[in-house]
Amino acid sequence: SSEVLEAIENVIEDVLKSLAQKKAPVLTVARRSDWRNIEFKDSVGLQMIPGCTTKQIRSDCPSSAPRFALMLKILSMIYKMVQSNTYATKRDIYYSDTLLFGSQSIVDNIINDISCMLKIPRRSLHILSTTKGFVAGNLSYTEEDGTKVNCTCGATAVAVPSNVEGIKNLISHAKFMLIVEKDATFQRLLDDDFCKKLSPCIMITGRGVPDLNTRLFVRKLWDSFQIPIFTLMDADPHGVEIMCIYKYGSVSMSFEAHHLTVPSIKWLGLLPSDLERLHVRKDVLIPFTKQDHNKLASIQKRPYIACQPMWKKELEIMAASKLKAEIQALTSLSSNYLSRVYLPNKLQFGGWL
């Protein structure tokens, strides 16, 4: 915490120095969303290059002065929380003054900018995300406050902990982990008692694009157990994008890649080639939209696709067919095809990429 306080004090000191010299203070932040500032490293995923380009948030420019003020406001809130050892969620910060902040996304963005500027992970700034992910299966752990959590598959899942750093005593006999894109598929597999039937496993869903806690949790489980991790996604560009976030990270959070990515993650399904192989009926497939086409084209250009020839092939099949499929498309073969046939066969015979 002294490191965080010192980093904030240095920023404020620079502001005061500028004022003393009758200069307009500026804050310098990295251009986080610029692909030119990102490099791909096989062992880490997408990470920020050391000398990346920056932008200045000036206090004397009408377009950036409000953002400058909001950054100082949030820095002062972080400073007080670290001093008093209290925590707040991003929502708490936004709701502390909704008129001032304007929207939740402005707050989220500024927090990421601050984390990147100070080179301090967000959880060390005492800011927690509201968790949306769920976990179930052969896993138990103790939360920071001493609460014991047992995720052993019942019909209900457990919310991913909001302070992943603080959990300890992780115990599991799972043979593998399965990341499921959607909540509906996750619940269906829970109802089918999938976690126990095949062999003990851990199932996680980020319910779409994963939040920071779900990504931190997947990484923590990987560090703790070193078991294979598979993904079960829709066969569409959005599903591929989500899988890439777990495996290689996202551009906007590339400055934290070392804590968030798991490059050993495997693509289990739903593969575009599975649709042909299983003769899934054309009427349950969905035609591409222009947005799908653009998203797929952008994924195909990314640096990590070049080192994944099998993935490249699957994306080419998807592009050629101009069709996408949700995991639910497998129910057209039989109502419990996913848990009784598809997943057991894939896991037994190595049908992943």
PDB file of N, CA and C in Angstrom, residues 133-139 153 157 160 172 174-183 185-190 192-196 198-207 214 217-218 221-222 225 227-234 242-243 246 262 265-270 327 330 338-340 342-344 346-347 351-352:
ATOM      1  N   GLY A 133     -19.237 -13.726 -13.067  1.00  0.00           N
ATOM      2  CA  GLY A 133     -18.951 -15.121 -13.407  1.00  0.00           C
ATOM      3  C   GLY A 133     -19.439 -16.105 -12.343  1.00  0.00           C
ATOM      4  N   PHE A 134     -19.565 -17.376 -12.779  1.00  0.00           N
ATOM      5  CA  PHE A 134     -19.956 -18.463 -11.865  1.00  0.00           C
ATOM      6  C   PHE A 134     -18.997 -19.631 -11.994  1.00  0.00           C
ATOM      7  N   VAL A 135     -18.858 -20.384 -10.896  1.00  0.00           N
ATOM      8  CA  VAL A 135     -18.001 -21.571 -10.902  1.00  0.00           C
ATOM      9  C   VAL A 135     -18.751 -22.724 -10.238  1.00  0.00           C
ATOM     10  N   ALA A 136     -18.496 -23.945 -10.708  1.00  0.00           N
ATOM     11  CA  ALA A 136     -19.088 -25.138 -10.110  1.00  0.00           C
ATOM     12  C   ALA A 136     -18.120 -26.289 -10.311  1.00  0.00           C
ATOM     13  N   GLY A 137     -18.291 -27.352  -9.519  1.00  0.00           N
ATOM     14  CA  GLY A 137     -17.470 -28.545  -9.727  1.00  0.00           C
ATOM     15  C   GLY A 137     -16.594 -28.884  -8.555  1.00  0.00           C
ATOM     16  N   ASN A 138     -15.547 -29.651  -8.812  1.00  0.00           N
ATOM     17  CA  ASN A 138     -14.714 -30.205  -7.762  1.00  0.00           C
ATOM     18  C   ASN A 138     -13.703 -29.168  -7.267  1.00  0.00           C
ATOM     19  N   LEU A 139     -14.169 -28.284  -6.408  1.00  0.00           N
ATOM     20  CA  LEU A 139     -13.313 -27.190  -5.932  1.00  0.00           C
ATOM     21  C   LEU A 139     -13.822 -26.661  -4.602  1.00  0.00           C
ATOM     22  N   CYS A 153     -20.553 -29.788  -7.397  1.00  0.00           N
ATOM     23  CA  CYS A 153     -21.752 -29.663  -8.222  1.00  0.00           C
ATOM     24  C   CYS A 153     -23.060 -30.023  -7.544  1.00  0.00           C
ATOM     25  N   ALA A 157     -24.677 -22.908  -8.895  1.00  0.00           N
ATOM     26  CA  ALA A 157     -23.256 -22.561  -8.997  1.00  0.00           C
ATOM     27  C   ALA A 157     -22.924 -21.504  -7.956  1.00  0.00           C
ATOM     28  N   VAL A 160     -18.154 -16.248  -8.715  1.00  0.00           N
ATOM     29  CA  VAL A 160     -16.690 -16.080  -8.658  1.00  0.00           C
ATOM     30  C   VAL A 160     -16.385 -15.054  -7.569  1.00  0.00           C
ATOM     31  N   SER A 172      -8.707 -29.235  -5.018  1.00  0.00           N
ATOM     32  CA  SER A 172      -9.492 -29.807  -6.112  1.00  0.00           C
ATOM     33  C   SER A 172      -8.851 -31.114  -6.566  1.00  0.00           C
ATOM     34  N   ALA A 174      -9.972 -32.140  -9.604  1.00  0.00           N
ATOM     35  CA  ALA A 174     -10.463 -32.060 -10.983  1.00  0.00           C
ATOM     36  C   ALA A 174      -9.381 -32.501 -11.966  1.00  0.00           C
ATOM     37  N   LYS A 175      -9.850 -33.159 -13.038  1.00  0.00           N
ATOM     38  CA  LYS A 175      -8.918 -33.615 -14.084  1.00  0.00           C
ATOM     39  C   LYS A 175      -8.759 -32.540 -15.171  1.00  0.00           C
ATOM     40  N   PHE A 176      -9.745 -31.655 -15.272  1.00  0.00           N
ATOM     41  CA  PHE A 176      -9.666 -30.580 -16.267  1.00  0.00           C
ATOM     42  C   PHE A 176     -10.617 -29.457 -15.879  1.00  0.00           C
ATOM     43  N   MET A 177     -10.483 -28.328 -16.577  1.00  0.00           N
ATOM     44  CA  MET A 177     -11.382 -27.195 -16.367  1.00  0.00           C
ATOM     45  C   MET A 177     -12.094 -26.906 -17.673  1.00  0.00           C
ATOM     46  N   LEU A 178     -13.358 -26.555 -17.602  1.00  0.00           N
ATOM     47  CA  LEU A 178     -14.115 -26.214 -18.809  1.00  0.00           C
ATOM     48  C   LEU A 178     -14.668 -24.805 -18.653  1.00  0.00           C
ATOM     49  N   ILE A 179     -14.237 -23.900 -19.568  1.00  0.00           N
ATOM     50  CA  ILE A 179     -14.781 -22.539 -19.579  1.00  0.00           C
ATOM     51  C   ILE A 179     -15.931 -22.514 -20.566  1.00  0.00           C
ATOM     52  N   VAL A 180     -17.114 -22.166 -20.091  1.00  0.00           N
ATOM     53  CA  VAL A 180     -18.312 -22.159 -20.935  1.00  0.00           C
ATOM     54  C   VAL A 180     -18.697 -20.713 -21.231  1.00  0.00           C
ATOM     55  N   GLU A 181     -18.919 -20.407 -22.509  1.00  0.00           N
ATOM     56  CA  GLU A 181     -19.196 -19.013 -22.873  1.00  0.00           C
ATOM     57  C   GLU A 181     -20.459 -18.485 -22.213  1.00  0.00           C
ATOM     58  N   LYS A 182     -21.555 -19.257 -22.342  1.00  0.00           N
ATOM     59  CA  LYS A 182     -22.860 -18.715 -21.948  1.00  0.00           C
ATOM     60  C   LYS A 182     -23.424 -19.346 -20.697  1.00  0.00           C
ATOM     61  N   ASP A 183     -24.170 -18.541 -19.975  1.00  0.00           N
ATOM     62  CA  ASP A 183     -24.809 -18.981 -18.750  1.00  0.00           C
ATOM     63  C   ASP A 183     -25.793 -20.123 -19.008  1.00  0.00           C
ATOM     64  N   THR A 185     -25.874 -22.495 -21.322  1.00  0.00           N
ATOM     65  CA  THR A 185     -25.193 -23.786 -21.555  1.00  0.00           C
ATOM     66  C   THR A 185     -24.594 -24.294 -20.250  1.00  0.00           C
ATOM     67  N   PHE A 186     -24.007 -23.370 -19.478  1.00  0.00           N
ATOM     68  CA  PHE A 186     -23.418 -23.711 -18.180  1.00  0.00           C
ATOM     69  C   PHE A 186     -24.478 -24.346 -17.273  1.00  0.00           C
ATOM     70  N   GLN A 187     -25.664 -23.712 -17.198  1.00  0.00           N
ATOM     71  CA  GLN A 187     -26.748 -24.229 -16.356  1.00  0.00           C
ATOM     72  C   GLN A 187     -27.223 -25.594 -16.843  1.00  0.00           C
ATOM     73  N   ARG A 188     -27.274 -25.746 -18.161  1.00  0.00           N
ATOM     74  CA  ARG A 188     -27.717 -27.020 -18.743  1.00  0.00           C
ATOM     75  C   ARG A 188     -26.760 -28.152 -18.353  1.00  0.00           C
ATOM     76  N   LEU A 189     -25.464 -27.875 -18.435  1.00  0.00           N
ATOM     77  CA  LEU A 189     -24.461 -28.884 -18.055  1.00  0.00           C
ATOM     78  C   LEU A 189     -24.535 -29.195 -16.557  1.00  0.00           C
ATOM     79  N   LEU A 190     -24.843 -28.168 -15.766  1.00  0.00           N
ATOM     80  CA  LEU A 190     -25.035 -28.378 -14.322  1.00  0.00           C
ATOM     81  C   LEU A 190     -26.212 -29.312 -14.070  1.00  0.00           C
ATOM     82  N   ASP A 192     -27.396 -31.478 -16.024  1.00  0.00           N
ATOM     83  CA  ASP A 192     -27.057 -32.834 -16.490  1.00  0.00           C
ATOM     84  C   ASP A 192     -25.986 -33.493 -15.621  1.00  0.00           C
ATOM     85  N   ASP A 193     -25.578 -32.794 -14.538  1.00  0.00           N
ATOM     86  CA  ASP A 193     -24.573 -33.317 -13.601  1.00  0.00           C
ATOM     87  C   ASP A 193     -23.250 -33.638 -14.296  1.00  0.00           C
ATOM     88  N   PHE A 194     -22.902 -32.783 -15.262  1.00  0.00           N
ATOM     89  CA  PHE A 194     -21.726 -33.042 -16.094  1.00  0.00           C
ATOM     90  C   PHE A 194     -20.437 -33.102 -15.282  1.00  0.00           C
ATOM     91  N   CYS A 195     -20.328 -32.259 -14.230  1.00  0.00           N
ATOM     92  CA  CYS A 195     -19.081 -32.178 -13.457  1.00  0.00           C
ATOM     93  C   CYS A 195     -18.658 -33.511 -12.841  1.00  0.00           C
ATOM     94  N   LYS A 196     -19.649 -34.384 -12.561  1.00  0.00           N
ATOM     95  CA  LYS A 196     -19.322 -35.655 -11.910  1.00  0.00           C
ATOM     96  C   LYS A 196     -19.316 -36.818 -12.882  1.00  0.00           C
ATOM     97  N   LEU A 198     -18.428 -37.491 -16.088  1.00  0.00           N
ATOM     98  CA  LEU A 198     -17.306 -37.904 -16.929  1.00  0.00           C
ATOM     99  C   LEU A 198     -16.085 -38.205 -16.063  1.00  0.00           C
ATOM    100  N   SER A 199     -15.610 -37.182 -15.392  1.00  0.00           N
ATOM    101  CA  SER A 199     -14.549 -37.303 -14.381  1.00  0.00           C
ATOM    102  C   SER A 199     -14.632 -35.972 -13.658  1.00  0.00           C
ATOM    103  N   PRO A 200     -14.128 -35.916 -12.423  1.00  0.00           N
ATOM    104  CA  PRO A 200     -14.301 -34.648 -11.705  1.00  0.00           C
ATOM    105  C   PRO A 200     -13.684 -33.489 -12.493  1.00  0.00           C
ATOM    106  N   CYS A 201     -14.415 -32.382 -12.596  1.00  0.00           N
ATOM    107  CA  CYS A 201     -13.880 -31.220 -13.309  1.00  0.00           C
ATOM    108  C   CYS A 201     -14.386 -29.939 -12.653  1.00  0.00           C
ATOM    109  N   ILE A 202     -13.839 -28.823 -13.095  1.00  0.00           N
ATOM    110  CA  ILE A 202     -14.290 -27.500 -12.640  1.00  0.00           C
ATOM    111  C   ILE A 202     -14.890 -26.811 -13.859  1.00  0.00           C
ATOM    112  N   MET A 203     -16.070 -26.242 -13.698  1.00  0.00           N
ATOM    113  CA  MET A 203     -16.707 -25.502 -14.794  1.00  0.00           C
ATOM    114  C   MET A 203     -16.820 -24.033 -14.411  1.00  0.00           C
ATOM    115  N   ILE A 204     -16.512 -23.166 -15.375  1.00  0.00           N
ATOM    116  CA  ILE A 204     -16.588 -21.715 -15.128  1.00  0.00           C
ATOM    117  C   ILE A 204     -17.299 -21.056 -16.287  1.00  0.00           C
ATOM    118  N   THR A 205     -18.106 -20.044 -16.000  1.00  0.00           N
ATOM    119  CA  THR A 205     -18.630 -19.202 -17.072  1.00  0.00           C
ATOM    120  C   THR A 205     -18.431 -17.738 -16.713  1.00  0.00           C
ATOM    121  N   GLY A 206     -18.033 -16.951 -17.690  1.00  0.00           N
ATOM    122  CA  GLY A 206     -17.949 -15.499 -17.496  1.00  0.00           C
ATOM    123  C   GLY A 206     -19.222 -14.845 -17.998  1.00  0.00           C
ATOM    124  N   ARG A 207     -20.195 -15.689 -18.399  1.00  0.00           N
ATOM    125  CA  ARG A 207     -21.488 -15.217 -18.931  1.00  0.00           C
ATOM    126  C   ARG A 207     -21.269 -14.178 -20.030  1.00  0.00           C
ATOM    127  N   THR A 214     -13.322 -12.940 -13.224  1.00  0.00           N
ATOM    128  CA  THR A 214     -13.403 -14.285 -13.807  1.00  0.00           C
ATOM    129  C   THR A 214     -12.071 -14.645 -14.448  1.00  0.00           C
ATOM    130  N   PHE A 217      -9.555 -15.352 -11.779  1.00  0.00           N
ATOM    131  CA  PHE A 217      -9.882 -16.629 -11.127  1.00  0.00           C
ATOM    132  C   PHE A 217      -9.400 -17.809 -11.977  1.00  0.00           C
ATOM    133  N   VAL A 218      -9.642 -17.729 -13.294  1.00  0.00           N
ATOM    134  CA  VAL A 218      -9.173 -18.790 -14.202  1.00  0.00           C
ATOM    135  C   VAL A 218      -7.649 -18.898 -14.086  1.00  0.00           C
ATOM    136  N   LEU A 221      -6.646 -20.520 -10.754  1.00  0.00           N
ATOM    137  CA  LEU A 221      -6.865 -21.972 -10.767  1.00  0.00           C
ATOM    138  C   LEU A 221      -5.785 -22.664 -11.595  1.00  0.00           C
ATOM    139  N   TRP A 222      -5.410 -22.027 -12.698  1.00  0.00           N
ATOM    140  CA  TRP A 222      -4.346 -22.598 -13.535  1.00  0.00           C
ATOM    141  C   TRP A 222      -3.027 -22.636 -12.759  1.00  0.00           C
ATOM    142  N   PHE A 225      -3.407 -25.501  -9.972  1.00  0.00           N
ATOM    143  CA  PHE A 225      -3.596 -26.924 -10.278  1.00  0.00           C
ATOM    144  C   PHE A 225      -2.916 -27.413 -11.561  1.00  0.00           C
ATOM    145  N   ILE A 227      -3.944 -27.952 -14.519  1.00  0.00           N
ATOM    146  CA  ILE A 227      -4.696 -28.987 -15.247  1.00  0.00           C
ATOM    147  C   ILE A 227      -5.123 -28.426 -16.609  1.00  0.00           C
ATOM    148  N   PRO A 228      -5.427 -29.293 -17.581  1.00  0.00           N
ATOM    149  CA  PRO A 228      -5.847 -28.768 -18.889  1.00  0.00           C
ATOM    150  C   PRO A 228      -7.084 -27.878 -18.772  1.00  0.00           C
ATOM    151  N   ILE A 229      -7.110 -26.809 -19.565  1.00  0.00           N
ATOM    152  CA  ILE A 229      -8.274 -25.914 -19.581  1.00  0.00           C
ATOM    153  C   ILE A 229      -8.834 -25.883 -21.003  1.00  0.00           C
ATOM    154  N   PHE A 230     -10.121 -26.191 -21.124  1.00  0.00           N
ATOM    155  CA  PHE A 230     -10.789 -26.209 -22.432  1.00  0.00           C
ATOM    156  C   PHE A 230     -11.865 -25.132 -22.487  1.00  0.00           C
ATOM    157  N   THR A 231     -12.157 -24.645 -23.692  1.00  0.00           N
ATOM    158  CA  THR A 231     -13.244 -23.663 -23.831  1.00  0.00           C
ATOM    159  C   THR A 231     -14.362 -24.242 -24.691  1.00  0.00           C
ATOM    160  N   LEU A 232     -15.574 -23.916 -24.300  1.00  0.00           N
ATOM    161  CA  LEU A 232     -16.772 -24.310 -25.060  1.00  0.00           C
ATOM    162  C   LEU A 232     -17.502 -23.022 -25.430  1.00  0.00           C
ATOM    163  N   MET A 233     -17.388 -22.656 -26.705  1.00  0.00           N
ATOM    164  CA  MET A 233     -17.909 -21.370 -27.187  1.00  0.00           C
ATOM    165  C   MET A 233     -18.863 -21.598 -28.359  1.00  0.00           C
ATOM    166  N   ASP A 234     -19.688 -20.595 -28.662  1.00  0.00           N
ATOM    167  CA  ASP A 234     -20.474 -20.632 -29.902  1.00  0.00           C
ATOM    168  C   ASP A 234     -19.508 -20.621 -31.084  1.00  0.00           C
ATOM    169  N   ILE A 242     -14.119 -14.096 -27.444  1.00  0.00           N
ATOM    170  CA  ILE A 242     -14.167 -14.330 -25.990  1.00  0.00           C
ATOM    171  C   ILE A 242     -13.084 -15.330 -25.573  1.00  0.00           C
ATOM    172  N   MET A 243     -12.952 -16.411 -26.367  1.00  0.00           N
ATOM    173  CA  MET A 243     -11.928 -17.413 -26.070  1.00  0.00           C
ATOM    174  C   MET A 243     -10.526 -16.780 -26.120  1.00  0.00           C
ATOM    175  N   TYR A 246      -9.632 -14.922 -22.874  1.00  0.00           N
ATOM    176  CA  TYR A 246      -9.140 -15.806 -21.805  1.00  0.00           C
ATOM    177  C   TYR A 246      -7.703 -16.262 -22.083  1.00  0.00           C
ATOM    178  N   VAL A 262      -4.019 -17.091 -19.861  1.00  0.00           N
ATOM    179  CA  VAL A 262      -3.599 -18.491 -19.715  1.00  0.00           C
ATOM    180  C   VAL A 262      -3.362 -19.043 -21.128  1.00  0.00           C
ATOM    181  N   ILE A 265      -4.665 -22.507 -22.806  1.00  0.00           N
ATOM    182  CA  ILE A 265      -6.088 -22.845 -23.019  1.00  0.00           C
ATOM    183  C   ILE A 265      -6.303 -23.469 -24.399  1.00  0.00           C
ATOM    184  N   LYS A 266      -7.162 -24.502 -24.453  1.00  0.00           N
ATOM    185  CA  LYS A 266      -7.460 -25.205 -25.713  1.00  0.00           C
ATOM    186  C   LYS A 266      -8.895 -24.929 -26.171  1.00  0.00           C
ATOM    187  N   TRP A 267      -9.076 -24.905 -27.489  1.00  0.00           N
ATOM    188  CA  TRP A 267     -10.406 -24.705 -28.096  1.00  0.00           C
ATOM    189  C   TRP A 267     -11.045 -26.078 -28.301  1.00  0.00           C
ATOM    190  N   LEU A 268     -12.025 -26.393 -27.466  1.00  0.00           N
ATOM    191  CA  LEU A 268     -12.672 -27.713 -27.523  1.00  0.00           C
ATOM    192  C   LEU A 268     -13.844 -27.698 -28.503  1.00  0.00           C
ATOM    193  N   GLY A 269     -14.606 -26.640 -28.482  1.00  0.00           N
ATOM    194  CA  GLY A 269     -15.783 -26.540 -29.355  1.00  0.00           C
ATOM    195  C   GLY A 269     -16.473 -25.223 -29.109  1.00  0.00           C
ATOM    196  N   LEU A 270     -17.473 -24.955 -29.820  1.00  0.00           N
ATOM    197  CA  LEU A 270     -17.999 -25.684 -30.950  1.00  0.00           C
ATOM    198  C   LEU A 270     -17.169 -25.284 -32.162  1.00  0.00           C
ATOM    199  N   ILE A 327     -24.093 -23.020 -29.426  1.00  0.00           N
ATOM    200  CA  ILE A 327     -23.881 -24.363 -28.863  1.00  0.00           C
ATOM    201  C   ILE A 327     -25.219 -25.124 -28.846  1.00  0.00           C
ATOM    202  N   LEU A 330     -26.658 -28.020 -31.174  1.00  0.00           N
ATOM    203  CA  LEU A 330     -26.452 -29.468 -31.012  1.00  0.00           C
ATOM    204  C   LEU A 330     -27.710 -30.177 -30.523  1.00  0.00           C
ATOM    205  N   LEU A 338     -25.077 -32.687 -26.164  1.00  0.00           N
ATOM    206  CA  LEU A 338     -23.888 -31.964 -25.691  1.00  0.00           C
ATOM    207  C   LEU A 338     -23.203 -32.705 -24.544  1.00  0.00           C
ATOM    208  N   SER A 339     -23.978 -33.048 -23.504  1.00  0.00           N
ATOM    209  CA  SER A 339     -23.352 -33.637 -22.314  1.00  0.00           C
ATOM    210  C   SER A 339     -23.154 -35.149 -22.431  1.00  0.00           C
ATOM    211  N   ARG A 340     -23.987 -35.816 -23.256  1.00  0.00           N
ATOM    212  CA  ARG A 340     -23.881 -37.284 -23.326  1.00  0.00           C
ATOM    213  C   ARG A 340     -22.969 -37.788 -24.436  1.00  0.00           C
ATOM    214  N   TYR A 342     -21.285 -35.321 -27.295  1.00  0.00           N
ATOM    215  CA  TYR A 342     -20.297 -34.380 -27.839  1.00  0.00           C
ATOM    216  C   TYR A 342     -19.085 -34.197 -26.918  1.00  0.00           C
ATOM    217  N   LEU A 343     -19.327 -33.745 -25.685  1.00  0.00           N
ATOM    218  CA  LEU A 343     -18.213 -33.465 -24.772  1.00  0.00           C
ATOM    219  C   LEU A 343     -17.433 -34.724 -24.377  1.00  0.00           C
ATOM    220  N   PRO A 344     -18.126 -35.842 -24.003  1.00  0.00           N
ATOM    221  CA  PRO A 344     -17.354 -37.051 -23.657  1.00  0.00           C
ATOM    222  C   PRO A 344     -16.447 -37.518 -24.801  1.00  0.00           C
ATOM    223  N   LYS A 346     -15.225 -35.718 -27.341  1.00  0.00           N
ATOM    224  CA  LYS A 346     -14.154 -34.734 -27.548  1.00  0.00           C
ATOM    225  C   LYS A 346     -13.045 -34.915 -26.526  1.00  0.00           C
ATOM    226  N   LEU A 347     -13.449 -35.067 -25.258  1.00  0.00           N
ATOM    227  CA  LEU A 347     -12.460 -35.156 -24.163  1.00  0.00           C
ATOM    228  C   LEU A 347     -11.720 -36.484 -24.205  1.00  0.00           C
ATOM    229  N   GLY A 351     -10.393 -34.164 -29.208  1.00  0.00           N
ATOM    230  CA  GLY A 351     -10.915 -33.345 -30.301  1.00  0.00           C
ATOM    231  C   GLY A 351     -10.800 -31.853 -30.064  1.00  0.00           C
ATOM    232  N   TRP A 352      -9.659 -31.406 -29.536  1.00  0.00           N
ATOM    233  CA  TRP A 352      -9.499 -29.961 -29.267  1.00  0.00           C
ATOM    234  C   TRP A 352      -8.323 -29.423 -30.078  1.00  0.00           C
TER     235      TRP A 352
END
